[in-house]
PDB file of C-alpha atoms in Angstrom:
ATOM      1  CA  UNK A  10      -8.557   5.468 -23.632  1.00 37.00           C
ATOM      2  CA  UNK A  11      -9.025   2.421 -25.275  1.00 41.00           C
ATOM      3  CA  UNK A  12      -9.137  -0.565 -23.442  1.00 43.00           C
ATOM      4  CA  UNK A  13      -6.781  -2.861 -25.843  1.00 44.00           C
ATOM      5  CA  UNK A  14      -4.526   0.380 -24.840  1.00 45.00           C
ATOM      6  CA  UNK A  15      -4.568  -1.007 -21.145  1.00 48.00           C
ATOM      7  CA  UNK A  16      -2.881  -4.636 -21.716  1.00 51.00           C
ATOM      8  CA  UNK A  17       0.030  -3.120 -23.358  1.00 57.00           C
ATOM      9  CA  UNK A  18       2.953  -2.832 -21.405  1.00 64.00           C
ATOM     10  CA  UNK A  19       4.489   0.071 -23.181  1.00 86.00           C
ATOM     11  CA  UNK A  20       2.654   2.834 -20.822  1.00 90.00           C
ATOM     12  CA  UNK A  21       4.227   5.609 -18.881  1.00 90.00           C
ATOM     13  CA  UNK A  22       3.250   7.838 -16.275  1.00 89.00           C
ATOM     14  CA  UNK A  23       1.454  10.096 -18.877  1.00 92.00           C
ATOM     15  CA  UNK A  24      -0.728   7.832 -19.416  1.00 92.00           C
ATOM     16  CA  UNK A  25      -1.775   7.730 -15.760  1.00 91.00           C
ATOM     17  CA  UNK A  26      -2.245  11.590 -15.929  1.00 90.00           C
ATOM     18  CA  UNK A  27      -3.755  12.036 -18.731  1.00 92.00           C
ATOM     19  CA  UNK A  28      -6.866   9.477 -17.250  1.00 91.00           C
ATOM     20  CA  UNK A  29      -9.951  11.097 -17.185  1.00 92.00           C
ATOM     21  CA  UNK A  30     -10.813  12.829 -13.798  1.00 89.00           C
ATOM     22  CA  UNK A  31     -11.959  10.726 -11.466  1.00 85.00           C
ATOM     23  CA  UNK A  32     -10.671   7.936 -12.948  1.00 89.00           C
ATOM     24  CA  UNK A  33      -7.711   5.677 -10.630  1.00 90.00           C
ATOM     25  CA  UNK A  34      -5.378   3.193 -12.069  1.00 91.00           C
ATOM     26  CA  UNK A  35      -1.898   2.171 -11.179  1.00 91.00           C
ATOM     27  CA  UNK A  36       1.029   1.349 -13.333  1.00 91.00           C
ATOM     28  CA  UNK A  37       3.128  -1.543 -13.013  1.00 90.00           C
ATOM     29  CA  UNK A  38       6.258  -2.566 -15.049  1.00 89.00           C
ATOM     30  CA  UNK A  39       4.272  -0.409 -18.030  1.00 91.00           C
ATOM     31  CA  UNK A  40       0.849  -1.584 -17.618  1.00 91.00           C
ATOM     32  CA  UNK A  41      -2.237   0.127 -16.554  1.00 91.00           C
ATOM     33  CA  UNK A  42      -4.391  -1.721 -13.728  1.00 91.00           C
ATOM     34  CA  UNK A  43      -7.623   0.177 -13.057  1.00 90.00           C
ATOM     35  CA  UNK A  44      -9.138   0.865  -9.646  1.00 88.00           C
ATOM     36  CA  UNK A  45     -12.378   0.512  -8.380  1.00 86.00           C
ATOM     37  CA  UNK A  46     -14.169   3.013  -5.628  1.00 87.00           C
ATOM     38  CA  UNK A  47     -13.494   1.534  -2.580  1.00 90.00           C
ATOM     39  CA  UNK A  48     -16.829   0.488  -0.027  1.00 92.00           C
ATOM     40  CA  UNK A  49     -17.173   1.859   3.204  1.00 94.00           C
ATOM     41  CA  UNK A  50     -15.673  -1.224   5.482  1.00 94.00           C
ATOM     42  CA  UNK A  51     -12.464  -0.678   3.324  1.00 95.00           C
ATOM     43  CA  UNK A  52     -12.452   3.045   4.381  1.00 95.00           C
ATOM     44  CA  UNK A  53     -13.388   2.394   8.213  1.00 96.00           C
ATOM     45  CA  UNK A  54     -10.229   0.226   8.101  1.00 97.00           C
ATOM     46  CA  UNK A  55      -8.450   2.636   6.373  1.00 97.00           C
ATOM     47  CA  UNK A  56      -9.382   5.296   8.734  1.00 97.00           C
ATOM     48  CA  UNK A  57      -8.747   3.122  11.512  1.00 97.00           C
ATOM     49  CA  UNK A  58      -5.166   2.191  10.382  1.00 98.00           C
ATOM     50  CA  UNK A  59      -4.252   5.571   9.652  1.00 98.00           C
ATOM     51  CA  UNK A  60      -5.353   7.077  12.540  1.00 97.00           C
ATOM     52  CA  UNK A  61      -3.512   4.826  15.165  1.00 97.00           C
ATOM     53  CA  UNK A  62      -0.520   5.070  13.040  1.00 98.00           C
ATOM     54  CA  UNK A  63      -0.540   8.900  13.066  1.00 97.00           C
ATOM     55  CA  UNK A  64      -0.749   9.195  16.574  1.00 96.00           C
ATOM     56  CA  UNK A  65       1.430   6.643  17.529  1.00 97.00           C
ATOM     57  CA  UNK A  66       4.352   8.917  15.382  1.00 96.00           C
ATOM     58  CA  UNK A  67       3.110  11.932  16.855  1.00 95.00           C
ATOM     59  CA  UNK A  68       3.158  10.483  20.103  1.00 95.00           C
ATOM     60  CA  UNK A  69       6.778   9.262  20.070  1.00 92.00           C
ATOM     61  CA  UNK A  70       7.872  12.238  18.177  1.00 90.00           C
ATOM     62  CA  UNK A  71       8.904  10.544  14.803  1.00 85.00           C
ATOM     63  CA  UNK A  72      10.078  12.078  11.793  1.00 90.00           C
ATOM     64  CA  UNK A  73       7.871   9.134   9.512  1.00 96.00           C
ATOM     65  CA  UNK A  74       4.908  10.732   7.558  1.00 97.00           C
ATOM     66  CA  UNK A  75       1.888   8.696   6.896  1.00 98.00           C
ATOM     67  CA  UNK A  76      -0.384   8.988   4.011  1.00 98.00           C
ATOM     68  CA  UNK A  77      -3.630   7.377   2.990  1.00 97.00           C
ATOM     69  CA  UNK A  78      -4.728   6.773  -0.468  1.00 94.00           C
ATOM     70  CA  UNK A  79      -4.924   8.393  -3.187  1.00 92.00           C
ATOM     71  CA  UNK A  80      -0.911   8.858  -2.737  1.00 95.00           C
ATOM     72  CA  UNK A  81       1.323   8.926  -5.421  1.00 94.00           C
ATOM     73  CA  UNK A  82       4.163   6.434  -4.872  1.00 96.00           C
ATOM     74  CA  UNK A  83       7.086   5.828  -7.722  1.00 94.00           C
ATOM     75  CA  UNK A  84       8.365   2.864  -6.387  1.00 90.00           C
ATOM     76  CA  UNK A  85      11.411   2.634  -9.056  1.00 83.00           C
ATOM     77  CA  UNK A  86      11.492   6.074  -9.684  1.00 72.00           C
ATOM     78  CA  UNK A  87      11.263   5.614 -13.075  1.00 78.00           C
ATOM     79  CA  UNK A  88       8.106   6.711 -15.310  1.00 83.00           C
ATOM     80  CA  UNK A  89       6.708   2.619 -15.598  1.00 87.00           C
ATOM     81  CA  UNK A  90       5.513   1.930 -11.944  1.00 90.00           C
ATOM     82  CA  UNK A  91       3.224   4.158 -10.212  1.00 92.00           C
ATOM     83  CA  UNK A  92       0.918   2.651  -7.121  1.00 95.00           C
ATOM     84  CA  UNK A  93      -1.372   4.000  -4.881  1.00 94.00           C
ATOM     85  CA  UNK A  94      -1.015   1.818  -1.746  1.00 96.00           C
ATOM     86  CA  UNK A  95      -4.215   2.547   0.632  1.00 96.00           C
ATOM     87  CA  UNK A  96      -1.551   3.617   3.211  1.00 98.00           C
ATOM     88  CA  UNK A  97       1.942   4.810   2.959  1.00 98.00           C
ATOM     89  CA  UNK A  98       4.386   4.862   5.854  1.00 98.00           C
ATOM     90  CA  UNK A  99       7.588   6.852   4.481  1.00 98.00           C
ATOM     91  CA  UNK A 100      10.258   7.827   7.205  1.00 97.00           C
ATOM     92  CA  UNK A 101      12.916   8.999   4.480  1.00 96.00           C
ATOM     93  CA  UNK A 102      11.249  12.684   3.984  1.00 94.00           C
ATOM     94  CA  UNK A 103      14.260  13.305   0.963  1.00 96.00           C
ATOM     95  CA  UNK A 104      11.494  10.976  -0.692  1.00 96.00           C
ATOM     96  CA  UNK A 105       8.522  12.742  -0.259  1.00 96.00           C
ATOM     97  CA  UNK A 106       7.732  15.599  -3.144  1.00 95.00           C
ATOM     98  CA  UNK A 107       4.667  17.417  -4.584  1.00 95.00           C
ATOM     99  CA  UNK A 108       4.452  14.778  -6.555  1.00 93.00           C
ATOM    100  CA  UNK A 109       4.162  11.974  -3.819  1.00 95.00           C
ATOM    101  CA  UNK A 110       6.870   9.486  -2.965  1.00 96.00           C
ATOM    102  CA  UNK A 111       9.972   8.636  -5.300  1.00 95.00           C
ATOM    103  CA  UNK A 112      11.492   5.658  -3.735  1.00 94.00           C
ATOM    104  CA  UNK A 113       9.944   2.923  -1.591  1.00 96.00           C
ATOM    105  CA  UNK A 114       8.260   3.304   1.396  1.00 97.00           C
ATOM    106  CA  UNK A 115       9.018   1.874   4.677  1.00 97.00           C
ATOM    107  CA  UNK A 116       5.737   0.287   5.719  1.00 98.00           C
ATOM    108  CA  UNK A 117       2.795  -0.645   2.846  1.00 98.00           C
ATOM    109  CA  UNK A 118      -0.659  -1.564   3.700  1.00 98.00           C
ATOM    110  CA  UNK A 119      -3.195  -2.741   0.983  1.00 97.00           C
ATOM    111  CA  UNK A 120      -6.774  -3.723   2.121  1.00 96.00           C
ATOM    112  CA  UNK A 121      -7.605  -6.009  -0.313  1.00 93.00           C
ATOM    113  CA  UNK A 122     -11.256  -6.543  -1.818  1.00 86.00           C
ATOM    114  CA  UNK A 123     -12.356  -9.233  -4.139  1.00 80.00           C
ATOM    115  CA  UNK A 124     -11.108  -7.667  -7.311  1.00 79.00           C
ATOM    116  CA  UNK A 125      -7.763  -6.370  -5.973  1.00 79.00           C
ATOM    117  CA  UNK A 126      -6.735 -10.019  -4.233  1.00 81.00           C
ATOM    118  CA  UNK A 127      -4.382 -11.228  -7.171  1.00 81.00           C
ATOM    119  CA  UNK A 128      -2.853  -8.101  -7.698  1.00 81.00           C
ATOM    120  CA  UNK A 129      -2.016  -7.382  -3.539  1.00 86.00           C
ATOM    121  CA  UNK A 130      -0.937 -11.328  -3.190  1.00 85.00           C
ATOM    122  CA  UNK A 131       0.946 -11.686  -5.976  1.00 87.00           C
ATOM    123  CA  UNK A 132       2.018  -8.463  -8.696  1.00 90.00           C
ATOM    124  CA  UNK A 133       2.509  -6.055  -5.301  1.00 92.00           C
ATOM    125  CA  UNK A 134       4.381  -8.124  -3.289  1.00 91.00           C
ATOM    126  CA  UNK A 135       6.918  -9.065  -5.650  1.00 92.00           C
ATOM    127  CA  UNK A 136       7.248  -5.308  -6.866  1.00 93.00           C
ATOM    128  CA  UNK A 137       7.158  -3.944  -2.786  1.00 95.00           C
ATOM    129  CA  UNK A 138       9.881  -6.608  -1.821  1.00 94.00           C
ATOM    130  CA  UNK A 139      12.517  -5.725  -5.078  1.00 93.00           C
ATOM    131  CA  UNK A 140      12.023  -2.300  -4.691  1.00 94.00           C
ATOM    132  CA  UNK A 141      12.795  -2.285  -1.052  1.00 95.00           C
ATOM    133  CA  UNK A 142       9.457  -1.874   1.125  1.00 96.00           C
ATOM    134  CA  UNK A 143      10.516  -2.684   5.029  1.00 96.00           C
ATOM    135  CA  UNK A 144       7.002  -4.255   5.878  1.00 97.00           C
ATOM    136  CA  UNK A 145       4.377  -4.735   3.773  1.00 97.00           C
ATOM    137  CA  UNK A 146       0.361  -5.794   5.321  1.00 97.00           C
ATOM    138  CA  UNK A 147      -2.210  -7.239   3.513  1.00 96.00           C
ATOM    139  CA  UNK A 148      -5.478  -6.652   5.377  1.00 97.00           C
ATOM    140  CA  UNK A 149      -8.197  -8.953   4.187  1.00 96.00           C
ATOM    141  CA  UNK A 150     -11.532  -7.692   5.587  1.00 96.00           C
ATOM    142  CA  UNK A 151     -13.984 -10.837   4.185  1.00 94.00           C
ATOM    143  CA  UNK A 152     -11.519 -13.085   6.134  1.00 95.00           C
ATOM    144  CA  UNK A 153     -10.777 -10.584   8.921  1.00 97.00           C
ATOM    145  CA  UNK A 154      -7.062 -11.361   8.341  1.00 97.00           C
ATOM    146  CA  UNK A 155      -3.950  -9.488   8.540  1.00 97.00           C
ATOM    147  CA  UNK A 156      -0.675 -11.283   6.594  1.00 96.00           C
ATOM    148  CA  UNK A 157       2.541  -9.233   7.674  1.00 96.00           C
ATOM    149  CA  UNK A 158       5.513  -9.286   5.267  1.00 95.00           C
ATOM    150  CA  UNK A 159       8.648  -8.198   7.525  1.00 95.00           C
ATOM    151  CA  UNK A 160      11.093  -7.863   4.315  1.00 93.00           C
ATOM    152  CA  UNK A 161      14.163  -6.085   6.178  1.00 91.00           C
ATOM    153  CA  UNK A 162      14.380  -8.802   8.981  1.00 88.00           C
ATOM    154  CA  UNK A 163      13.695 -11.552   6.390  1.00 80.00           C
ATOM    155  CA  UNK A 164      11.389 -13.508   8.748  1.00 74.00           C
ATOM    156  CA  UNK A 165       8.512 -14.324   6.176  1.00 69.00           C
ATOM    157  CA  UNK A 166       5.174 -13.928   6.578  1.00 82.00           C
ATOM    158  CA  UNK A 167       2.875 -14.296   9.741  1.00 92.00           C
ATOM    159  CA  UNK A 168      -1.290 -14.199   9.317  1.00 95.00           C
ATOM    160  CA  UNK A 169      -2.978 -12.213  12.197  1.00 97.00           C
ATOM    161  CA  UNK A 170      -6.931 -11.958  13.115  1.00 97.00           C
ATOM    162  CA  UNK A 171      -8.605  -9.258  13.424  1.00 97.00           C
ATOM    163  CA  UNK A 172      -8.911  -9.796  17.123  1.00 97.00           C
ATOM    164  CA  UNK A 173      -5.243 -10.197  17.913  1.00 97.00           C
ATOM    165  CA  UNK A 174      -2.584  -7.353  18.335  1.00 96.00           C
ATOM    166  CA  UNK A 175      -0.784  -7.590  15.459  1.00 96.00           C
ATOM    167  CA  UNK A 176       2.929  -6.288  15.769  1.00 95.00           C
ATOM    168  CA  UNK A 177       4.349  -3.659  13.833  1.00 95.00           C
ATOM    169  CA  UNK A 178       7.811  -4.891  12.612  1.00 93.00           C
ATOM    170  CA  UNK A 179       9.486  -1.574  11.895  1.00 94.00           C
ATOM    171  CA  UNK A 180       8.655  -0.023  15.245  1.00 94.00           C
ATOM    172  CA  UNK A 181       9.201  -2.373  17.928  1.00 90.00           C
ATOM    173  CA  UNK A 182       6.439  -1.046  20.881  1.00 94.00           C
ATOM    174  CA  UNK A 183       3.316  -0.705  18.445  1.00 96.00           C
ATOM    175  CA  UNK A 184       0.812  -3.447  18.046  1.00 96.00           C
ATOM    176  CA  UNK A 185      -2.284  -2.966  16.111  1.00 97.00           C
ATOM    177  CA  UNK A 186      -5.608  -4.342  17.015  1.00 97.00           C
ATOM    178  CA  UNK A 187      -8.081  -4.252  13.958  1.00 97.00           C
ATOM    179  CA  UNK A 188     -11.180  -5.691  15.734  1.00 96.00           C
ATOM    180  CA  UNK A 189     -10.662  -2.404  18.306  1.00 96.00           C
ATOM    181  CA  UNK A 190     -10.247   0.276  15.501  1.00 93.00           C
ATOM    182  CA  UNK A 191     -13.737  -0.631  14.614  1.00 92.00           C
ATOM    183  CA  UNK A 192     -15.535  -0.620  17.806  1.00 86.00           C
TER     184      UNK A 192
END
């Protein structure tokens, strides 16, 4: 694909699927963003994260499915914005398909590295919050910070440390502790 191709913003899903293998991007109002590989701390977070959310659901007995990246997610369910959030918490299963999620999830969580930063502060969190995303974290490993968006209670934003609990805002008895996960 050429890369003057990718600043257009006249591209469509096809476009993501028809990416050489092994190739990631995501698609946002009809423009291509590439992905880089992510390094290990990003996936012993991700690991982390997914794993206490999993068995906190499983625990309580909840009907919310959570899936790591690579996951599909049409957030407008329309063929122009397609996003691969490193974890997806969706607890409406009419919008989970073959295909991944059509529709917004409830809870996003992006774990941002240097070259994703913009993009997760800026792009994402306008495109999460219109298309109706409950909670939205941005966990910043080189700062060891976690910023929580609570969209559906319209409290703003708080900043966590890794070393502090951090609450979950669309399940009221689950706190997350970074600095533990990774013990």
């Amino acid at each position: 694909m050429d890369l003057a191709l990718l600043e257009e913003n006249s591209h469509t899903i096809e476009d993501i699927y028809a990416l050489p293998e092994g190739e990631r991007a995501e698609l946002i109002d009809g423009r291509i963003y590439m992905m880089a590989p992510p390094n290990t701390g990003h996936q012993r977070i991700l690991g982390g994260l997914y794993n206490a959310i999993c068995n906190y659901v499983k625990a309580k007995g909840g009907s919310c499915e959570v899936f790591p990246a690579p996951f599909a997610v049409f957030l407008n369910q329309d063929d122009r914005d397609y996003v691969e959030p490193d974890i997806s918490v969706i607890c409406d299963g009419d919008k989970i398909n073959e295909k991944g999620c059509s529709g917004a999830p409830d809870w996003i969580i992006e774990i941002i590295s240097p070259s994703t930063r913009q993009m997760d502060y800026g792009i994402k969190l306008f495109k999460y919050r219109t298309a109706g995303v409950r909670e939205y974290w941005i966990v910043n490993p080189l700062k060891k910070t976690v910023t929580v968006f609570d969209f559906e209670h319209e409290k703003g934003t708080d900043q966590y440390s890794f070393e502090d609990t951090v609450p979950v805002c669309i399940y009221e008895d689950l706190g997350i502790n970074i600095s533990e996960l990774l013990a």
